[in-house]
Amino acid sequence: AQSVTQLDSHVSVSEGTPVLLRCNYSSSYSPSLFWYVQHPNKGLQLLLKYTSAATLVKGINGFEAEFKKSETSFHLTKPSAHMSDAAEYFCVASLGGSRTNTDKLIFGTGTRLQVFP
Amino acid sequence: DGGITQSPKYLFRKEGQNVTLSCEQNLNHDAMYWYRQDPGQGLRLIYYSQIVNDFQKGDIAEGYSVSREKKESFPLTVTSAQKNPTAFYLCASRRDDLSYNEQFFGPGTRLTVL
């Protein structure tokens, strides 16, 4: 079955320290992968995306993610956390292989990032 | 500015009442989606529409209905048959120019049943 697993439901870091949010996917096809961020009572905003080009993807606000096919992972990182990074983060997959597969997105259950001063 | 608007931002409903959530986009996208978000469960697909006058059930369509009479509008009705409607509802549209499914999201409507 196709799925996206976010390995941590909560991550806490201190301001200025690195952030690592982990995501693994399961797919028979080469997926497109996204990270979205959601602040409280807001919609989802696209942070970055992998679409079979470069495996290291840079996004907004200093975030980046690396696609590792051998590990079926797409972890999100940031060298130095800011207070404004506190939010919920979703790893999302768009499956390849057919038009039908791309009709729907597969969402992870989210990781809540807390940033302490 | 192009984008997706949802209204109202907050909605309160008495048990047994139907309510309709509005979703409008001016991105000229063909495909639109409705999701429900509950704490700790991520997003679940309710309905989606790939073109005007056509729509498909998602994973949790029971108790919901939709219409797609215009390209820019995709309203969701939460009926009295929905057993637990209190949730955050998100509308999205899909970029037409890409082979993969990249979606833009609206700001959401929080529905509370009293």
PDB file of C-alpha atoms in Angstrom:
ATOM      1  CA  ALA A   1       0.000   0.000   0.000  1.00  0.00           C
ATOM      2  CA  GLN A   2       1.147   3.530  -0.725  1.00  0.00           C
ATOM      3  CA  SER A   3       1.795   5.514   2.437  1.00  0.00           C
ATOM      4  CA  VAL A   4       3.680   8.372   4.035  1.00  0.00           C
ATOM      5  CA  THR A   5       5.011   8.025   7.572  1.00  0.00           C
ATOM      6  CA  GLN A   6       6.189  10.905   9.692  1.00  0.00           C
ATOM      7  CA  LEU A   7       8.301   9.318  12.352  1.00  0.00           C
ATOM      8  CA  ASP A   8       7.802  11.932  15.074  1.00  0.00           C
ATOM      9  CA  SER A   9       4.498  13.464  16.105  1.00  0.00           C
ATOM     10  CA  HIS A  10       6.296  16.151  18.153  1.00  0.00           C
ATOM     11  CA  VAL A  11       9.764  17.665  17.902  1.00  0.00           C
ATOM     12  CA  SER A  12      11.138  20.250  20.323  1.00  0.00           C
ATOM     13  CA  VAL A  13      14.268  22.308  19.698  1.00  0.00           C
ATOM     14  CA  SER A  14      15.892  25.397  21.102  1.00  0.00           C
ATOM     15  CA  GLU A  15      16.094  28.537  19.010  1.00  0.00           C
ATOM     16  CA  GLY A  16      19.294  28.542  16.969  1.00  0.00           C
ATOM     17  CA  THR A  17      19.702  24.746  16.957  1.00  0.00           C
ATOM     18  CA  PRO A  18      19.180  22.462  13.947  1.00  0.00           C
ATOM     19  CA  VAL A  19      15.795  21.064  12.985  1.00  0.00           C
ATOM     20  CA  LEU A  20      15.219  17.545  11.648  1.00  0.00           C
ATOM     21  CA  LEU A  21      11.727  16.325  10.749  1.00  0.00           C
ATOM     22  CA  ARG A  22      11.662  12.772   9.436  1.00  0.00           C
ATOM     23  CA  CYS A  23       9.515  11.337   6.667  1.00  0.00           C
ATOM     24  CA  ASN A  24       9.474   7.936   4.978  1.00  0.00           C
ATOM     25  CA  TYR A  25       7.315   6.912   2.052  1.00  0.00           C
ATOM     26  CA  SER A  26       6.170   3.660   0.571  1.00  0.00           C
ATOM     27  CA  SER A  27       5.379   3.562  -3.137  1.00  0.00           C
ATOM     28  CA  SER A  28       5.684   1.239  -6.092  1.00  0.00           C
ATOM     29  CA  TYR A  29       6.327   4.225  -8.315  1.00  0.00           C
ATOM     30  CA  SER A  30       8.612   7.234  -8.211  1.00  0.00           C
ATOM     31  CA  PRO A  31       6.647   9.778  -6.210  1.00  0.00           C
ATOM     32  CA  SER A  32       6.710  13.523  -6.113  1.00  0.00           C
ATOM     33  CA  LEU A  33       7.170  14.613  -2.511  1.00  0.00           C
ATOM     34  CA  PHE A  34       6.257  17.806  -0.711  1.00  0.00           C
ATOM     35  CA  TRP A  35       6.638  19.421   2.665  1.00  0.00           C
ATOM     36  CA  TYR A  36       3.871  21.768   3.745  1.00  0.00           C
ATOM     37  CA  VAL A  37       3.726  23.949   6.863  1.00  0.00           C
ATOM     38  CA  GLN A  38       0.580  24.879   8.762  1.00  0.00           C
ATOM     39  CA  HIS A  39       0.332  27.561  11.426  1.00  0.00           C
ATOM     40  CA  PRO A  40      -2.590  27.365  13.882  1.00  0.00           C
ATOM     41  CA  ASN A  41      -5.988  27.808  12.240  1.00  0.00           C
ATOM     42  CA  LYS A  42      -4.402  28.451   8.850  1.00  0.00           C
ATOM     43  CA  GLY A  43      -4.201  26.604   5.554  1.00  0.00           C
ATOM     44  CA  LEU A  44      -1.207  24.645   4.346  1.00  0.00           C
ATOM     45  CA  GLN A  45       1.698  26.472   2.714  1.00  0.00           C
ATOM     46  CA  LEU A  46       4.138  24.721   0.407  1.00  0.00           C
ATOM     47  CA  LEU A  47       7.702  24.721   1.792  1.00  0.00           C
ATOM     48  CA  LEU A  48       9.444  22.702  -0.897  1.00  0.00           C
ATOM     49  CA  LYS A  49       9.000  19.869  -3.375  1.00  0.00           C
ATOM     50  CA  TYR A  50      10.910  17.016  -4.987  1.00  0.00           C
ATOM     51  CA  THR A  51       9.876  16.099  -8.526  1.00  0.00           C
ATOM     52  CA  SER A  52      12.631  13.748  -9.795  1.00  0.00           C
ATOM     53  CA  ALA A  53      15.143  16.476 -10.547  1.00  0.00           C
ATOM     54  CA  ALA A  54      17.811  17.339  -7.956  1.00  0.00           C
ATOM     55  CA  THR A  55      17.651  15.126  -4.873  1.00  0.00           C
ATOM     56  CA  LEU A  56      18.574  17.985  -2.531  1.00  0.00           C
ATOM     57  CA  VAL A  57      15.761  20.478  -2.578  1.00  0.00           C
ATOM     58  CA  LYS A  58      15.836  23.976  -1.102  1.00  0.00           C
ATOM     59  CA  GLY A  59      12.677  25.658   0.025  1.00  0.00           C
ATOM     60  CA  ILE A  60      11.474  28.805   1.675  1.00  0.00           C
ATOM     61  CA  ASN A  61      12.579  30.125   5.072  1.00  0.00           C
ATOM     62  CA  GLY A  62      15.899  28.235   4.990  1.00  0.00           C
ATOM     63  CA  PHE A  63      14.425  24.733   4.909  1.00  0.00           C
ATOM     64  CA  GLU A  64      15.755  21.959   2.719  1.00  0.00           C
ATOM     65  CA  ALA A  65      15.083  18.267   2.185  1.00  0.00           C
ATOM     66  CA  GLU A  66      16.962  15.391   0.623  1.00  0.00           C
ATOM     67  CA  PHE A  67      15.308  12.615  -1.364  1.00  0.00           C
ATOM     68  CA  LYS A  68      17.008   9.267  -0.685  1.00  0.00           C
ATOM     69  CA  LYS A  69      15.516   6.521  -2.805  1.00  0.00           C
ATOM     70  CA  SER A  70      17.547   3.746  -1.161  1.00  0.00           C
ATOM     71  CA  GLU A  71      16.147   4.734   2.227  1.00  0.00           C
ATOM     72  CA  THR A  72      12.712   5.807   0.905  1.00  0.00           C
ATOM     73  CA  SER A  73      13.123   8.976   2.930  1.00  0.00           C
ATOM     74  CA  PHE A  74      12.541  12.691   2.475  1.00  0.00           C
ATOM     75  CA  HIS A  75      13.640  14.329   5.729  1.00  0.00           C
ATOM     76  CA  LEU A  76      13.220  18.072   6.277  1.00  0.00           C
ATOM     77  CA  THR A  77      16.065  20.052   7.821  1.00  0.00           C
ATOM     78  CA  LYS A  78      16.987  23.578   8.798  1.00  0.00           C
ATOM     79  CA  PRO A  79      20.377  24.599  10.216  1.00  0.00           C
ATOM     80  CA  SER A  80      19.062  27.055  12.784  1.00  0.00           C
ATOM     81  CA  ALA A  81      15.522  27.188  14.168  1.00  0.00           C
ATOM     82  CA  HIS A  82      13.617  30.444  14.654  1.00  0.00           C
ATOM     83  CA  MET A  83      10.696  31.001  16.959  1.00  0.00           C
ATOM     84  CA  SER A  84       8.536  31.631  13.893  1.00  0.00           C
ATOM     85  CA  ASP A  85       9.197  28.057  12.706  1.00  0.00           C
ATOM     86  CA  ALA A  86       6.899  26.682  15.405  1.00  0.00           C
ATOM     87  CA  ALA A  87       4.063  25.058  13.461  1.00  0.00           C
ATOM     88  CA  GLU A  88       2.763  21.737  12.140  1.00  0.00           C
ATOM     89  CA  TYR A  89       4.616  20.196   9.217  1.00  0.00           C
ATOM     90  CA  PHE A  90       3.183  17.698   6.757  1.00  0.00           C
ATOM     91  CA  CYS A  91       5.051  15.359   4.444  1.00  0.00           C
ATOM     92  CA  VAL A  92       2.930  14.645   1.366  1.00  0.00           C
ATOM     93  CA  ALA A  93       3.298  12.366  -1.660  1.00  0.00           C
ATOM     94  CA  SER A  94       1.897  12.528  -5.152  1.00  0.00           C
ATOM     95  CA  LEU A  95       2.248   9.075  -6.602  1.00  0.00           C
ATOM     96  CA  GLY A  96       3.461   8.418 -10.109  1.00  0.00           C
ATOM     97  CA  GLY A  97       2.705   5.636 -12.536  1.00  0.00           C
ATOM     98  CA  SER A  98      -0.643   6.726 -13.906  1.00  0.00           C
ATOM     99  CA  ARG A  99      -3.046   9.617 -14.155  1.00  0.00           C
ATOM    100  CA  THR A 100      -5.273   7.909 -11.585  1.00  0.00           C
ATOM    101  CA  ASN A 101      -2.413   7.760  -9.094  1.00  0.00           C
ATOM    102  CA  THR A 102      -1.941  11.500  -9.324  1.00  0.00           C
ATOM    103  CA  ASP A 103      -5.601  12.299  -8.604  1.00  0.00           C
ATOM    104  CA  LYS A 104      -5.017  12.200  -4.861  1.00  0.00           C
ATOM    105  CA  LEU A 105      -2.308  13.190  -2.429  1.00  0.00           C
ATOM    106  CA  ILE A 106      -1.081  10.935   0.371  1.00  0.00           C
ATOM    107  CA  PHE A 107      -0.609  12.862   3.632  1.00  0.00           C
ATOM    108  CA  GLY A 108       1.513  12.051   6.627  1.00  0.00           C
ATOM    109  CA  THR A 109      -0.068  12.613  10.037  1.00  0.00           C
ATOM    110  CA  GLY A 110       2.018  15.676  10.753  1.00  0.00           C
ATOM    111  CA  THR A 111       4.861  16.702  13.070  1.00  0.00           C
ATOM    112  CA  ARG A 112       4.364  19.519  15.521  1.00  0.00           C
ATOM    113  CA  LEU A 113       7.549  21.572  15.902  1.00  0.00           C
ATOM    114  CA  GLN A 114       8.047  23.504  19.119  1.00  0.00           C
ATOM    115  CA  VAL A 115      10.849  26.055  19.360  1.00  0.00           C
ATOM    116  CA  PHE A 116      11.999  27.172  22.793  1.00  0.00           C
ATOM    117  CA  PRO A 117      13.847  30.466  23.414  1.00  0.00           C
TER     118      PRO A 117
ATOM    119  CA  ASP B   1      -3.660  38.250  -6.233  1.00  0.00           C
ATOM    120  CA  GLY B   2      -4.624  34.712  -7.187  1.00  0.00           C
ATOM    121  CA  GLY B   3      -5.694  32.363  -4.471  1.00  0.00           C
ATOM    122  CA  ILE B   4      -8.347  30.374  -2.678  1.00  0.00           C
ATOM    123  CA  THR B   5     -10.868  31.869  -0.301  1.00  0.00           C
ATOM    124  CA  GLN B   6     -13.003  29.980   2.175  1.00  0.00           C
ATOM    125  CA  SER B   7     -15.893  31.341   4.161  1.00  0.00           C
ATOM    126  CA  PRO B   8     -16.825  31.608   6.873  1.00  0.00           C
ATOM    127  CA  LYS B   9     -13.665  31.272   8.957  1.00  0.00           C
ATOM    128  CA  TYR B  10     -15.666  29.965  11.935  1.00  0.00           C
ATOM    129  CA  LEU B  11     -19.045  28.267  11.773  1.00  0.00           C
ATOM    130  CA  PHE B  12     -21.294  27.012  14.534  1.00  0.00           C
ATOM    131  CA  ARG B  13     -24.078  24.570  13.891  1.00  0.00           C
ATOM    132  CA  LYS B  14     -26.765  22.975  15.955  1.00  0.00           C
ATOM    133  CA  GLU B  15     -27.178  19.234  15.741  1.00  0.00           C
ATOM    134  CA  GLY B  16     -29.546  18.230  12.938  1.00  0.00           C
ATOM    135  CA  GLN B  17     -28.785  21.230  10.732  1.00  0.00           C
ATOM    136  CA  ASN B  18     -27.163  21.183   7.322  1.00  0.00           C
ATOM    137  CA  VAL B  19     -24.468  23.787   6.689  1.00  0.00           C
ATOM    138  CA  THR B  20     -22.624  24.805   3.529  1.00  0.00           C
ATOM    139  CA  LEU B  21     -18.973  25.824   3.442  1.00  0.00           C
ATOM    140  CA  SER B  22     -17.854  28.068   0.631  1.00  0.00           C
ATOM    141  CA  CYS B  23     -14.693  27.639  -1.449  1.00  0.00           C
ATOM    142  CA  GLU B  24     -13.774  29.980  -4.303  1.00  0.00           C
ATOM    143  CA  GLN B  25     -10.595  30.099  -6.401  1.00  0.00           C
ATOM    144  CA  ASN B  26      -9.407  32.572  -9.018  1.00  0.00           C
ATOM    145  CA  LEU B  27      -6.440  30.463 -10.135  1.00  0.00           C
ATOM    146  CA  ASN B  28      -8.355  29.037 -13.106  1.00  0.00           C
ATOM    147  CA  HIS B  29      -7.605  25.509 -11.877  1.00  0.00           C
ATOM    148  CA  ASP B  30      -9.738  22.625 -13.090  1.00  0.00           C
ATOM    149  CA  ALA B  31      -9.367  20.311 -10.089  1.00  0.00           C
ATOM    150  CA  MET B  32     -10.553  21.160  -6.578  1.00  0.00           C
ATOM    151  CA  TYR B  33     -10.542  19.200  -3.315  1.00  0.00           C
ATOM    152  CA  TRP B  34     -12.155  19.183   0.123  1.00  0.00           C
ATOM    153  CA  TYR B  35     -10.293  17.833   3.158  1.00  0.00           C
ATOM    154  CA  ARG B  36     -11.188  17.329   6.770  1.00  0.00           C
ATOM    155  CA  GLN B  37      -8.530  17.791   9.450  1.00  0.00           C
ATOM    156  CA  ASP B  38      -8.778  16.372  12.954  1.00  0.00           C
ATOM    157  CA  PRO B  39      -6.028  16.617  15.599  1.00  0.00           C
ATOM    158  CA  GLY B  40      -3.335  13.994  15.117  1.00  0.00           C
ATOM    159  CA  GLN B  41      -4.900  12.559  11.972  1.00  0.00           C
ATOM    160  CA  GLY B  42      -3.534  14.702   9.198  1.00  0.00           C
ATOM    161  CA  LEU B  43      -5.827  15.503   6.281  1.00  0.00           C
ATOM    162  CA  ARG B  44      -8.478  13.171   4.935  1.00  0.00           C
ATOM    163  CA  LEU B  45     -10.074  13.592   1.513  1.00  0.00           C
ATOM    164  CA  ILE B  46     -13.840  14.136   1.462  1.00  0.00           C
ATOM    165  CA  TYR B  47     -14.620  14.888  -2.206  1.00  0.00           C
ATOM    166  CA  TYR B  48     -12.774  16.086  -5.250  1.00  0.00           C
ATOM    167  CA  SER B  49     -13.715  17.452  -8.635  1.00  0.00           C
ATOM    168  CA  GLN B  50     -11.518  17.322 -11.699  1.00  0.00           C
ATOM    169  CA  ILE B  51     -13.792  19.355 -13.927  1.00  0.00           C
ATOM    170  CA  VAL B  52     -17.015  21.332 -13.844  1.00  0.00           C
ATOM    171  CA  ASN B  53     -20.170  19.250 -13.327  1.00  0.00           C
ATOM    172  CA  ASP B  54     -18.176  16.229 -12.197  1.00  0.00           C
ATOM    173  CA  PHE B  55     -16.963  15.084  -8.775  1.00  0.00           C
ATOM    174  CA  GLN B  56     -15.812  11.917  -7.008  1.00  0.00           C
ATOM    175  CA  LYS B  57     -16.025  10.633  -3.455  1.00  0.00           C
ATOM    176  CA  GLY B  58     -12.901  10.635  -1.401  1.00  0.00           C
ATOM    177  CA  ASP B  59     -12.086   8.492   1.600  1.00  0.00           C
ATOM    178  CA  ILE B  60     -14.696   9.909   3.998  1.00  0.00           C
ATOM    179  CA  ALA B  61     -17.600  11.150   1.840  1.00  0.00           C
ATOM    180  CA  GLU B  62     -20.438   9.844   4.025  1.00  0.00           C
ATOM    181  CA  GLY B  63     -22.539  12.689   5.426  1.00  0.00           C
ATOM    182  CA  TYR B  64     -21.185  15.249   2.973  1.00  0.00           C
ATOM    183  CA  SER B  65     -22.279  16.523  -0.436  1.00  0.00           C
ATOM    184  CA  VAL B  66     -20.745  18.834  -3.033  1.00  0.00           C
ATOM    185  CA  SER B  67     -21.564  20.577  -6.289  1.00  0.00           C
ATOM    186  CA  ARG B  68     -19.384  21.981  -9.063  1.00  0.00           C
ATOM    187  CA  GLU B  69     -21.531  24.215 -11.227  1.00  0.00           C
ATOM    188  CA  LYS B  70     -18.785  26.749 -11.880  1.00  0.00           C
ATOM    189  CA  LYS B  71     -15.063  26.292 -12.359  1.00  0.00           C
ATOM    190  CA  GLU B  72     -14.178  28.725  -9.585  1.00  0.00           C
ATOM    191  CA  SER B  73     -16.576  27.398  -6.933  1.00  0.00           C
ATOM    192  CA  PHE B  74     -16.752  24.085  -5.043  1.00  0.00           C
ATOM    193  CA  PRO B  75     -19.097  24.346  -2.031  1.00  0.00           C
ATOM    194  CA  LEU B  76     -19.284  21.579   0.580  1.00  0.00           C
ATOM    195  CA  THR B  77     -22.476  20.775   2.476  1.00  0.00           C
ATOM    196  CA  VAL B  78     -22.160  19.037   5.805  1.00  0.00           C
ATOM    197  CA  THR B  79     -25.443  17.237   6.320  1.00  0.00           C
ATOM    198  CA  SER B  80     -27.149  16.088   9.495  1.00  0.00           C
ATOM    199  CA  ALA B  81     -26.103  12.550   8.536  1.00  0.00           C
ATOM    200  CA  GLN B  82     -22.477  13.372   9.382  1.00  0.00           C
ATOM    201  CA  LYS B  83     -22.102  11.918  12.861  1.00  0.00           C
ATOM    202  CA  ASN B  84     -19.137  13.947  14.056  1.00  0.00           C
ATOM    203  CA  PRO B  85     -18.792  17.084  11.931  1.00  0.00           C
ATOM    204  CA  THR B  86     -16.740  19.201  14.320  1.00  0.00           C
ATOM    205  CA  ALA B  87     -13.421  19.665  12.509  1.00  0.00           C
ATOM    206  CA  PHE B  88     -11.262  22.001  10.448  1.00  0.00           C
ATOM    207  CA  TYR B  89     -12.160  21.914   6.735  1.00  0.00           C
ATOM    208  CA  LEU B  90      -9.664  22.779   4.027  1.00  0.00           C
ATOM    209  CA  CYS B  91     -10.308  23.405   0.357  1.00  0.00           C
ATOM    210  CA  ALA B  92      -7.561  23.081  -2.250  1.00  0.00           C
ATOM    211  CA  SER B  93      -7.029  23.326  -5.977  1.00  0.00           C
ATOM    212  CA  ARG B  94      -4.487  21.627  -8.190  1.00  0.00           C
ATOM    213  CA  ARG B  95      -2.110  23.209 -10.663  1.00  0.00           C
ATOM    214  CA  ASP B  96      -3.052  22.191 -14.195  1.00  0.00           C
ATOM    215  CA  ASP B  97       0.363  22.718 -15.772  1.00  0.00           C
ATOM    216  CA  LEU B  98       2.210  19.954 -13.929  1.00  0.00           C
ATOM    217  CA  SER B  99       2.283  16.176 -14.366  1.00  0.00           C
ATOM    218  CA  TYR B 100       2.272  15.726 -10.593  1.00  0.00           C
ATOM    219  CA  ASN B 101      -0.360  16.797  -8.099  1.00  0.00           C
ATOM    220  CA  GLU B 102       0.698  20.063  -6.474  1.00  0.00           C
ATOM    221  CA  GLN B 103      -2.093  21.735  -4.553  1.00  0.00           C
ATOM    222  CA  PHE B 104      -2.808  25.212  -3.206  1.00  0.00           C
ATOM    223  CA  PHE B 105      -4.797  25.388   0.002  1.00  0.00           C
ATOM    224  CA  GLY B 106      -7.335  27.849   1.304  1.00  0.00           C
ATOM    225  CA  PRO B 107      -7.231  29.250   4.856  1.00  0.00           C
ATOM    226  CA  GLY B 108      -9.820  26.786   6.177  1.00  0.00           C
ATOM    227  CA  THR B 109     -13.172  26.844   7.973  1.00  0.00           C
ATOM    228  CA  ARG B 110     -13.501  25.639  11.537  1.00  0.00           C
ATOM    229  CA  LEU B 111     -16.895  24.015  12.078  1.00  0.00           C
ATOM    230  CA  THR B 112     -18.198  23.418  15.579  1.00  0.00           C
ATOM    231  CA  VAL B 113     -21.390  21.541  16.351  1.00  0.00           C
ATOM    232  CA  LEU B 114     -23.095  22.780  19.503  1.00  0.00           C
TER     233      LEU B 114
END
